[in-house]
Coordinates of N, CA and C in Angstrom, one line a residue:
M7 N 0.9 -1.3 -0.2 CA 0.0 -0.1 0.1 C 1.0 1.2 0.0
I8 N 2.2 1.3 0.8 CA 2.8 2.5 0.9 C 3.3 2.8 -0.2
Q9 N 4.2 1.5 -0.6 CA 4.8 1.3 -2.3 C 3.5 1.9 -3.4
K10 N 2.8 1.6 -3.6 CA 1.4 2.3 -4.5 C 1.3 3.2 -4.4
L11 N 1.4 4.3 -2.7 CA 1.2 5.6 -2.9 C 2.4 6.3 -3.2
Y12 N 3.6 5.9 -3.0 CA 4.8 6.2 -3.4 C 5.0 6.4 -4.9
D13 N 4.5 5.5 -5.5 CA 4.5 5.2 -7.1 C 3.7 6.2 -7.4
W14 N 2.7 6.5 -6.9 CA 1.3 7.1 -7.5 C 2.1 8.6 -7.5
I15 N 2.3 9.3 -6.3 CA 3.3 10.6 -5.9 C 4.4 11.0 -6.9
D16 N 5.3 9.7 -6.9 CA 6.4 10.0 -7.8 C 6.3 9.9 -9.2
E17 N 5.1 9.6 -9.6 CA 4.8 9.4 -11.2 C 4.6 10.9 -11.4
R18 N 3.9 11.7 -10.5 CA 3.4 12.9 -10.8 C 4.2 14.3 -10.5
I19 N 5.1 14.2 -9.5 CA 5.8 14.9 -8.9 C 7.4 14.6 -9.2
D20 N 7.8 13.1 -9.4 CA 9.0 12.8 -9.8 C 10.0 13.3 -8.5
V21 N 9.5 12.7 -7.2 CA 10.2 12.7 -6.1 C 11.5 11.6 -5.6
A22 N 11.6 10.9 -6.8 CA 12.8 10.1 -6.5 C 14.3 10.6 -6.5
P23 N 14.2 11.7 -7.5 CA 15.7 12.7 -7.4 C 16.1 13.0 -6.2
I24 N 15.1 13.5 -5.6 CA 15.2 14.3 -4.5 C 15.3 13.7 -3.0
W25 N 14.3 12.3 -3.0 CA 14.6 11.0 -1.9 C 16.3 10.9 -2.1
R26 N 16.7 10.6 -3.1 CA 18.0 9.8 -3.8 C 19.0 11.2 -3.1
D27 N 18.9 12.0 -3.2 CA 19.6 13.1 -2.8 C 20.0 13.2 -1.3
I28 N 18.5 13.3 -0.7 CA 18.9 13.0 0.8 C 19.3 12.0 1.5
A29 N 18.5 10.6 0.9 CA 19.1 9.3 1.6 C 20.1 9.2 1.4
D30 N 20.9 9.3 0.0 CA 22.2 9.2 -0.3 C 23.5 9.6 0.0
H31 N 23.0 10.9 0.6 CA 24.2 11.9 1.1 C 25.3 11.2 2.3
E32 N 26.1 11.1 1.7 CA 27.2 10.4 2.8 C 27.8 11.3 4.3
V33 N 27.5 10.7 5.1 CA 28.4 11.0 6.5 C 29.6 11.4 6.8
P34 N 30.4 11.9 7.1 CA 31.6 12.4 7.3 C 31.9 11.5 8.3
E35 N 33.4 10.6 8.3 CA 33.7 9.5 9.0 C 33.5 9.7 10.3
H36 N 34.1 11.4 10.8 CA 34.7 12.0 11.8 C 33.2 12.0 12.9
V37 N 31.7 12.2 12.1 CA 30.9 12.0 12.8 C 30.0 10.8 13.3
N38 N 30.8 9.7 12.8 CA 30.2 8.0 12.9 C 30.6 7.4 14.3
P39 N 29.8 7.6 15.4 CA 30.0 7.1 16.9 C 30.8 5.8 16.6
A40 N 30.0 5.1 15.5 CA 30.9 3.4 15.5 C 32.5 3.7 15.0
Y41 N 32.6 4.7 14.7 CA 34.2 4.8 14.3 C 34.8 5.8 15.7
H42 N 34.7 6.8 16.0 CA 35.1 7.7 16.8 C 34.0 7.5 18.5
F43 N 34.7 7.7 19.5 CA 33.2 7.8 20.3 C 33.2 9.6 20.7
S44 N 34.2 10.3 20.4 CA 34.0 11.8 20.8 C 32.8 12.2 19.4
A45 N 32.4 11.5 18.4 CA 31.3 11.6 17.6 C 29.8 12.1 18.0
F46 N 29.7 11.2 19.0 CA 28.3 11.6 20.4 C 28.2 13.5 20.1
V47 N 29.2 14.2 20.3 CA 28.8 15.5 20.8 C 28.2 16.2 19.6
Y48 N 28.7 15.6 17.7 CA 27.8 15.9 16.5 C 26.4 15.8 16.9
C49 N 26.0 14.9 17.7 CA 24.5 14.6 17.7 C 23.7 15.6 18.6
F50 N 24.1 16.8 19.1 CA 23.5 17.8 19.7 C 22.7 18.6 18.9
G51 N 22.6 18.7 17.3 CA 21.9 19.7 16.6 C 21.2 18.8 16.1
G52 N 21.1 17.6 15.8 CA 19.7 16.5 15.6 C 19.2 16.3 16.9
L53 N 19.4 16.3 18.0 CA 18.7 16.3 19.3 C 18.1 17.3 19.6
T54 N 18.6 18.4 19.0 CA 17.9 19.8 19.3 C 16.8 20.1 18.7
F55 N 17.0 19.4 16.9 CA 16.0 19.5 16.5 C 14.7 18.4 16.5
F56 N 15.1 17.6 17.5 CA 13.9 16.5 17.3 C 13.5 17.1 18.4
V57 N 13.7 17.8 19.6 CA 13.0 18.6 20.7 C 12.2 19.6 20.2
V58 N 12.7 20.1 19.2 CA 11.9 21.5 18.4 C 10.9 20.7 17.9
V59 N 11.2 19.7 17.2 CA 9.5 18.8 16.5 C 8.6 18.4 17.5
I60 N 9.2 18.1 18.8 CA 8.2 17.7 19.6 C 7.6 19.0 20.1
Q61 N 8.1 19.8 20.4 CA 7.7 21.2 20.8 C 6.5 21.6 20.3
V62 N 6.4 21.1 19.2 CA 5.8 22.1 17.7 C 4.6 21.0 17.7
L63 N 4.8 19.8 17.5 CA 3.5 18.9 17.7 C 2.8 19.3 19.3
S64 N 3.4 19.0 20.0 CA 2.6 18.9 21.3 C 1.8 20.7 21.6
G65 N 2.5 21.5 21.2 CA 2.0 22.9 21.2 C 1.1 22.8 20.1
M66 N 1.0 22.4 19.3 CA -0.2 22.2 18.2 C -1.5 21.5 18.8
F67 N -1.1 20.5 19.8 CA -2.2 19.8 20.5 C -2.6 21.0 21.7
L68 N -2.0 21.4 22.5 CA -2.2 22.4 23.5 C -2.9 23.4 22.8
T69 N -2.6 23.7 21.5 CA -3.2 25.2 21.2 C -5.1 24.9 20.8
M70 N -5.7 23.7 21.0 CA -6.4 22.9 20.7 C -7.9 23.3 21.8
Y71 N -6.9 23.2 23.1 CA -7.9 23.4 24.2 C -7.4 24.7 24.9
Y72 N -6.6 25.6 24.6 CA -6.2 27.0 24.9 C -7.0 27.9 24.6
V73 N -7.5 28.9 25.5 CA -7.9 29.8 25.5 C -7.5 31.1 26.2
P74 N -6.7 31.9 25.1 CA -5.7 33.3 25.2 C -6.4 34.2 25.9
D75 N -7.5 34.5 27.1 CA -8.0 35.7 27.4 C -8.0 35.3 29.0
I76 N -7.6 36.6 29.7 CA -7.4 35.9 31.2 C -8.6 35.7 32.0
E77 N -9.7 35.2 31.5 CA -10.8 34.9 32.1 C -10.5 32.7 32.4
N78 N -9.7 32.4 30.9 CA -10.7 31.7 30.5 C -8.8 30.9 30.5
A79 N -7.5 31.2 30.6 CA -6.4 31.1 29.9 C -6.0 29.6 31.2
W80 N -6.3 30.2 32.6 CA -5.9 29.1 33.3 C -7.1 27.9 33.7
K81 N -7.9 28.2 33.6 CA -9.2 27.4 33.5 C -8.9 25.8 32.2
S82 N -8.7 26.9 31.0 CA -8.4 25.6 29.9 C -7.2 25.2 30.2
V83 N -6.4 25.2 30.8 CA -4.7 24.6 31.0 C -5.5 23.5 32.0
Y84 N -6.2 23.9 32.9 CA -6.5 22.9 34.0 C -7.6 21.8 33.7
Y85 N -8.3 22.3 32.0 CA -9.2 21.6 32.2 C -8.4 20.5 31.1
L86 N -7.4 21.0 30.5 CA -6.5 19.8 29.7 C -5.7 19.2 30.1
Q87 N -5.3 19.3 31.8 CA -4.2 18.6 32.3 C -5.5 17.3 33.3
S88 N -6.5 18.4 33.4 CA -7.4 16.8 34.5 C -8.6 16.5 33.4
Q89 N -9.3 16.8 32.5 CA -9.9 16.3 31.6 C -9.7 15.6 30.5
V90 N -8.9 16.6 29.7 CA -8.7 15.9 28.7 C -7.8 14.5 28.5
A91 N -7.8 13.2 27.6 CA -7.0 12.2 27.9 C -5.5 12.4 27.5
H92 N -4.9 12.0 28.2 CA -3.3 12.4 27.8 C -2.8 13.9 27.8
G93 N -4.0 14.7 28.3 CA -3.3 16.0 28.2 C -2.3 16.5 29.1
Q94 N -2.0 15.6 30.6 CA -1.2 15.9 31.5 C 0.3 15.6 30.8
I95 N 0.1 14.7 30.1 CA 1.7 14.2 29.9 C 1.9 14.7 28.4
V96 N 1.0 15.2 27.7 CA 1.8 16.1 26.4 C 1.7 17.7 27.1
R97 N 1.0 18.3 27.5 CA 1.6 19.6 28.4 C 2.9 19.4 29.2
G98 N 2.9 18.2 30.1 CA 4.1 17.8 30.8 C 5.1 18.0 29.4
M99 N 5.2 17.1 28.4 CA 6.2 17.4 27.2 C 6.7 18.5 27.0
H100 N 5.6 19.3 27.0 CA 5.8 20.7 26.3 C 6.4 21.4 27.3
H101 N 6.0 21.3 28.6 CA 6.6 22.2 29.4 C 8.5 21.9 29.8
W102 N 8.6 20.6 29.9 CA 9.7 20.3 30.1 C 10.7 20.4 29.1
G103 N 10.2 19.9 27.7 CA 11.0 20.6 26.6 C 11.5 21.7 26.1
A104 N 10.6 22.7 27.1 CA 10.9 24.1 26.8 C 12.3 24.5 27.4
S105 N 12.9 23.6 28.7 CA 13.9 24.0 29.4 C 15.4 22.6 28.3
V106 N 14.5 21.9 28.0 CA 15.5 20.8 27.5 C 16.0 21.4 26.0
V107 N 15.1 22.1 25.4 CA 15.5 22.4 24.4 C 16.7 23.4 24.3
I108 N 16.8 24.6 25.4 CA 17.8 25.4 25.6 C 19.0 24.7 26.3
V109 N 18.7 23.6 27.0 CA 19.8 22.5 27.3 C 20.6 22.3 25.7
M110 N 19.8 21.8 24.9 CA 20.5 21.6 24.1 C 20.4 22.5 23.0
L111 N 20.2 23.1 22.9 CA 20.8 24.1 22.0 C 22.3 25.0 22.6
L112 N 22.3 24.9 24.1 CA 23.6 25.5 24.5 C 24.5 24.7 24.2
L113 N 24.8 23.4 24.2 CA 25.8 22.3 24.1 C 25.8 22.2 23.0
H114 N 25.1 22.2 21.8 CA 25.0 22.6 20.2 C 26.0 23.8 20.1
T115 N 25.8 24.9 20.6 CA 26.2 26.2 20.4 C 28.1 26.0 21.0
M116 N 28.0 25.2 21.9 CA 29.3 25.2 23.0 C 30.4 24.3 21.9
R117 N 29.6 23.2 21.5 CA 30.4 22.3 20.5 C 30.8 23.2 19.2
V118 N 30.4 23.9 18.6 CA 30.3 24.8 17.4 C 31.2 25.4 18.0
F119 N 31.5 26.2 19.1 CA 32.5 27.2 19.2 C 33.9 26.6 19.4
F120 N 34.1 25.8 20.6 CA 34.8 24.8 20.8 C 35.6 24.6 20.1
Q121 N 35.2 23.7 18.8 CA 35.4 23.2 17.7 C 36.1 23.9 16.5
G122 N 35.6 24.9 16.6 CA 36.0 26.4 16.0 C 35.2 26.1 14.7
A123 N 34.1 25.5 14.7 CA 33.1 25.1 13.3 C 32.4 26.6 12.8
Y124 N 32.6 27.5 13.6 CA 31.9 28.8 13.1 C 32.9 29.9 12.3
K125 N 33.8 29.0 12.1 CA 35.0 30.1 11.1 C 34.7 29.7 10.1
K126 N 35.2 30.2 8.7 CA 35.4 30.5 7.4 C 35.3 29.1 7.0
P127 N 34.2 28.8 6.1 CA 33.4 29.4 5.3 C 32.1 29.2 6.4
R128 N 31.9 28.9 7.6 CA 30.7 28.6 7.7 C 30.3 30.0 8.7
E129 N 30.8 30.8 9.1 CA 30.2 32.2 9.6 C 28.9 32.7 9.5
L130 N 28.1 32.5 8.2 CA 26.8 33.0 8.2 C 26.0 32.0 8.9
N131 N 26.4 30.7 8.9 CA 25.7 29.6 9.5 C 25.8 29.7 11.1
W132 N 26.9 30.2 12.0 CA 27.1 30.7 13.2 C 26.2 31.7 13.5
M133 N 26.0 32.6 12.4 CA 25.0 33.9 12.9 C 23.4 33.1 13.1
V134 N 23.2 32.6 11.8 CA 21.9 32.0 12.1 C 21.8 31.3 13.0
G135 N 22.6 30.7 13.1 CA 22.5 29.5 14.9 C 21.9 30.3 15.6
V136 N 22.8 31.5 16.0 CA 22.8 32.6 17.4 C 21.5 33.0 17.3
L137 N 20.7 33.4 15.8 CA 19.7 33.7 15.7 C 18.5 33.0 16.1
I138 N 18.7 31.7 15.7 CA 17.5 30.6 16.4 C 18.3 30.8 17.9
F139 N 18.8 30.8 18.4 CA 18.8 30.5 19.7 C 18.5 31.9 20.7
F140 N 18.5 33.2 20.3 CA 17.3 34.0 20.8 C 15.7 33.8 20.1
V141 N 15.4 33.1 19.2 CA 14.2 33.1 19.2 C 13.5 32.1 19.9
M142 N 14.6 30.8 20.4 CA 13.8 29.9 21.3 C 13.8 30.6 22.7
L143 N 14.9 31.7 22.7 CA 14.6 32.4 23.8 C 13.6 33.2 24.4
G144 N 13.1 33.4 23.2 CA 12.0 34.5 23.1 C 11.0 33.2 23.1
L145 N 10.5 32.5 22.7 CA 9.5 31.5 22.7 C 9.4 30.8 23.9
G146 N 10.5 30.4 24.9 CA 10.4 30.3 26.4 C 9.9 31.6 27.4
F147 N 10.0 32.7 27.1 CA 10.0 33.7 27.6 C 8.2 33.9 27.4
T148 N 7.5 34.0 25.9 CA 6.6 34.3 25.8 C 5.4 33.3 26.2
G149 N 6.0 31.8 26.4 CA 5.0 30.7 26.7 C 4.9 30.7 27.9
Y150 N 5.9 31.2 28.7 CA 5.5 31.2 30.4 C 4.6 31.7 30.9
L151 N 4.3 32.9 30.2 CA 3.2 33.5 30.9 C 1.7 32.9 30.5
L152 N 1.5 32.1 29.5 CA 0.5 31.2 28.9 C -0.5 30.8 29.8
P153 N -0.3 29.9 31.0 CA -0.6 29.3 32.2 C -1.5 30.1 32.6
W154 N -1.0 31.5 33.0 CA -1.7 32.8 33.7 C -1.9 32.5 34.8
D155 N -0.8 31.7 35.8 CA -0.4 31.7 37.4 C -0.2 32.3 37.8
N156 N -0.4 32.6 39.0 CA 1.1 33.6 40.0 C 2.4 33.3 39.6
K157 N 3.0 32.7 39.3 CA 4.4 32.6 39.3 C 5.1 33.1 37.6
A158 N 3.9 32.3 36.7 CA 3.8 33.2 35.4 C 3.9 34.6 35.3
Y159 N 2.8 35.1 36.1 CA 2.3 36.7 36.2 C 3.6 37.5 36.5
F160 N 3.7 37.0 38.0 CA 5.4 37.4 38.3 C 6.4 37.9 37.6
A161 N 6.7 36.7 37.3 CA 7.8 36.3 36.4 C 8.0 37.2 34.9
T162 N 6.7 37.1 34.6 CA 6.6 38.1 33.2 C 7.1 39.4 33.6
Q163 N 6.2 39.9 34.6 CA 6.4 41.4 35.1 C 7.8 41.8 35.5
V164 N 9.0 41.0 35.6 CA 10.3 41.1 35.9 C 10.8 40.8 34.6
G165 N 10.6 40.2 33.6 CA 11.2 40.2 32.3 C 11.0 41.4 31.7
L166 N 9.3 42.0 31.8 CA 9.1 43.3 31.1 C 9.9 44.4 31.6
D167 N 10.0 44.7 33.2 CA 11.0 45.4 33.5 C 12.4 45.4 32.7
I168 N 13.0 43.9 32.4 CA 14.2 44.4 32.0 C 14.3 44.4 31.0
A169 N 13.1 44.1 30.3 CA 13.3 44.8 28.5 C 13.2 46.6 28.5
N170 N 12.0 46.8 29.4 CA 12.4 48.5 30.0 C 13.5 49.3 30.0
Q171 N 14.4 48.4 30.3 CA 16.0 48.5 30.9 C 16.9 48.9 29.5
V172 N 16.4 48.2 28.4 CA 17.1 48.5 27.1 C 17.4 50.1 26.9
P173 N 18.8 50.2 26.4 CA 19.1 51.4 26.1 C 18.0 51.8 25.4
F174 N 17.7 53.3 24.8 CA 17.1 54.0 24.2 C 15.4 54.0 23.8
I175 N 15.4 52.2 23.5 CA 13.8 51.9 23.2 C 13.3 51.2 24.2
G176 N 14.0 51.1 25.5 CA 13.4 50.3 26.6 C 11.7 50.4 26.8
P177 N 11.4 51.6 26.7 CA 10.2 51.6 27.3 C 9.3 51.2 26.3
E178 N 9.9 51.7 24.5 CA 8.6 51.4 23.6 C 8.7 49.9 23.1
L179 N 10.0 49.2 24.0 CA 10.0 48.0 23.8 C 8.9 47.1 24.7
K180 N 9.0 47.3 26.1 CA 7.6 47.3 27.2 C 6.6 47.5 26.3
T181 N 6.2 48.6 25.9 CA 4.9 48.5 25.2 C 4.2 48.0 24.4
L182 N 5.4 47.6 23.4 CA 4.9 46.7 22.1 C 4.7 45.4 22.7
L183 N 5.3 44.7 23.8 CA 5.1 43.2 24.3 C 4.2 43.5 25.1
A184 N 4.1 44.3 25.9 CA 2.6 44.5 27.1 C 1.6 44.7 26.6
G185 N 1.5 45.8 25.0 CA 0.2 46.1 25.3 C 0.1 47.6 26.2
D186 N 0.1 47.6 27.3 CA -0.5 48.5 28.4 C 0.9 48.2 29.1
P187 N 1.5 49.4 28.9 CA 2.9 50.0 29.5 C 3.0 49.5 31.0
K188 N 1.7 49.7 31.8 CA 1.7 50.0 33.5 C 1.5 48.5 33.9
I189 N 0.6 47.9 33.2 CA 0.2 46.5 33.9 C 0.2 45.2 33.1
V190 N -0.1 44.1 33.7 CA 0.4 42.7 32.6 C -0.8 42.2 32.9
G191 N -1.5 42.1 31.8 CA -3.3 42.3 31.9 C -3.7 41.4 30.1
A192 N -4.7 41.7 29.6 CA -5.6 41.2 28.7 C -4.7 40.9 27.7
Q193 N -4.2 42.9 27.7 CA -3.5 42.8 26.4 C -2.3 42.2 25.9
T194 N -1.6 41.9 27.1 CA -0.2 41.3 27.3 C -0.3 39.5 27.1
L195 N -1.3 39.2 27.5 CA -1.8 37.7 27.5 C -1.7 37.5 25.7
T196 N -3.0 38.0 25.3 CA -3.1 37.6 23.4 C -1.7 38.4 22.8
R197 N -1.0 39.2 23.6 CA 0.2 39.6 22.2 C 1.4 38.5 22.7
F198 N 0.9 37.9 23.5 CA 2.3 36.6 24.1 C 1.9 35.4 23.3
F199 N 0.3 35.7 23.1 CA 0.0 34.3 22.6 C 0.5 34.3 21.0
A200 N 0.0 35.4 20.4 CA 0.3 35.5 19.2 C 2.1 35.3 18.8
I201 N 2.3 36.3 19.2 CA 4.1 36.2 19.6 C 4.9 35.0 19.7
H202 N 4.1 33.8 20.6 CA 4.3 32.7 21.1 C 4.0 31.3 19.6
V203 N 2.8 31.9 19.0 CA 2.0 30.6 18.3 C 2.4 31.1 16.8
F204 N 2.7 32.2 16.2 CA 2.5 32.9 15.3 C 4.2 33.4 14.8
F205 N 4.2 34.7 15.5 CA 5.5 35.4 15.1 C 6.8 34.3 14.8
L206 N 7.1 34.2 16.3 CA 8.2 33.5 16.8 C 8.4 31.9 15.7
P207 N 7.2 31.1 15.9 CA 7.4 30.0 14.9 C 8.2 30.3 13.5
G208 N 7.5 31.2 12.8 CA 7.5 31.3 11.2 C 9.1 31.9 11.5
A209 N 9.8 32.5 12.2 CA 11.1 33.2 12.3 C 11.9 32.2 12.3
L210 N 11.5 30.9 13.2 CA 12.0 29.9 13.5 C 11.9 28.7 12.3
F211 N 11.0 28.8 12.1 CA 11.0 27.6 10.3 C 11.9 28.3 9.5
A212 N 11.7 29.7 9.1 CA 12.7 30.5 8.4 C 14.2 30.4 8.6
L213 N 14.5 30.3 10.0 CA 16.1 30.3 10.2 C 16.4 28.6 10.5
L214 N 15.6 27.9 10.5 CA 16.0 26.1 10.0 C 16.1 26.0 8.9
A215 N 15.3 26.5 7.8 CA 15.7 26.1 6.9 C 16.9 26.3 5.9
V216 N 17.3 28.2 6.4 CA 18.6 28.4 5.9 C 19.5 27.6 6.7
H217 N 19.6 27.3 7.9 CA 20.6 26.7 8.7 C 20.9 25.2 8.2
F218 N 19.8 24.3 7.4 CA 19.7 23.1 7.3 C 20.5 23.5 5.5
I219 N 19.8 24.3 4.8 CA 20.3 24.8 3.5 C 22.1 24.6 3.6
L220 N 22.6 25.7 4.7 CA 24.1 26.0 4.5 C 24.7 24.8 5.4
I221 N 24.4 23.9 6.0 CA 24.5 22.7 6.6 C 24.7 22.0 5.1
R222 N 23.8 21.6 4.3 CA 23.8 20.9 3.1 C 25.0 21.2 2.2
R223 N 24.9 23.0 2.5 CA 25.8 23.3 0.8 C 27.6 23.1 1.3
Q224 N 27.6 23.4 2.8 CA 29.1 23.5 3.4 C 29.7 22.3 3.7
G225 N 28.4 21.3 4.3 CA 29.1 20.2 4.8 C 29.2 20.4 6.1
I226 N 29.5 19.1 7.0 CA 29.7 19.4 8.6 C 31.2 19.4 8.9
A227 N 31.4 20.6 9.8 CA 32.6 21.2 9.7 C 33.5 19.2 10.4
G228 N 34.8 20.0 10.2 CA 36.0 18.6 10.5 C 35.9 18.4 12.0
P229 N 36.9 17.7 12.6 CA 37.1 17.7 13.8 C 38.2 18.5 14.0
L230 N 38.8 18.7 15.5 CA 39.7 19.4 16.4 C 40.9 19.6 15.2

């Protein structure tokens, strides 16, 4: 059945060359754990992407139940965890995955830095990777408020106060994020939801596409 479906698609859009280009791509020996134990450090990038995929899929599930307003945000999260089948598991995966992905990104960035993989000709990919890191931090910050509990509320207030201290544009940046420059309220929640679900994921997907294209064009950096 799967083969018939593949043949049907291949007959119409000729996916065989694309699949062969992906599947037949040779991986350098120094990134194969079967040859070098140190090759495990090259797995950090792939593991990070795996966690990102989990975050995207679990986040899509959560948005089917989440209500982004101050009256029902916490209630919808509580309903998801207590009434929806496996809801507590999926929300737990998303909650802990937000921390795991930052740790994996940090490990991947450290590997690239200490092995000098950011040097010529990979400077552009290094800059793209740094932007991905900041986008993920933004996703973590904006997602923290969404449960709308006491910890999320006051933590976001601290984060907005930090944003207010940015030179020259601090007050404008805080107003842009919070909606209301004085309080964390309904506008803040809806803005954080929009940024978390639409704006930052769009930027993340675009940056990941550039990141993977550059890796494919330039290859994986050699060992020390």
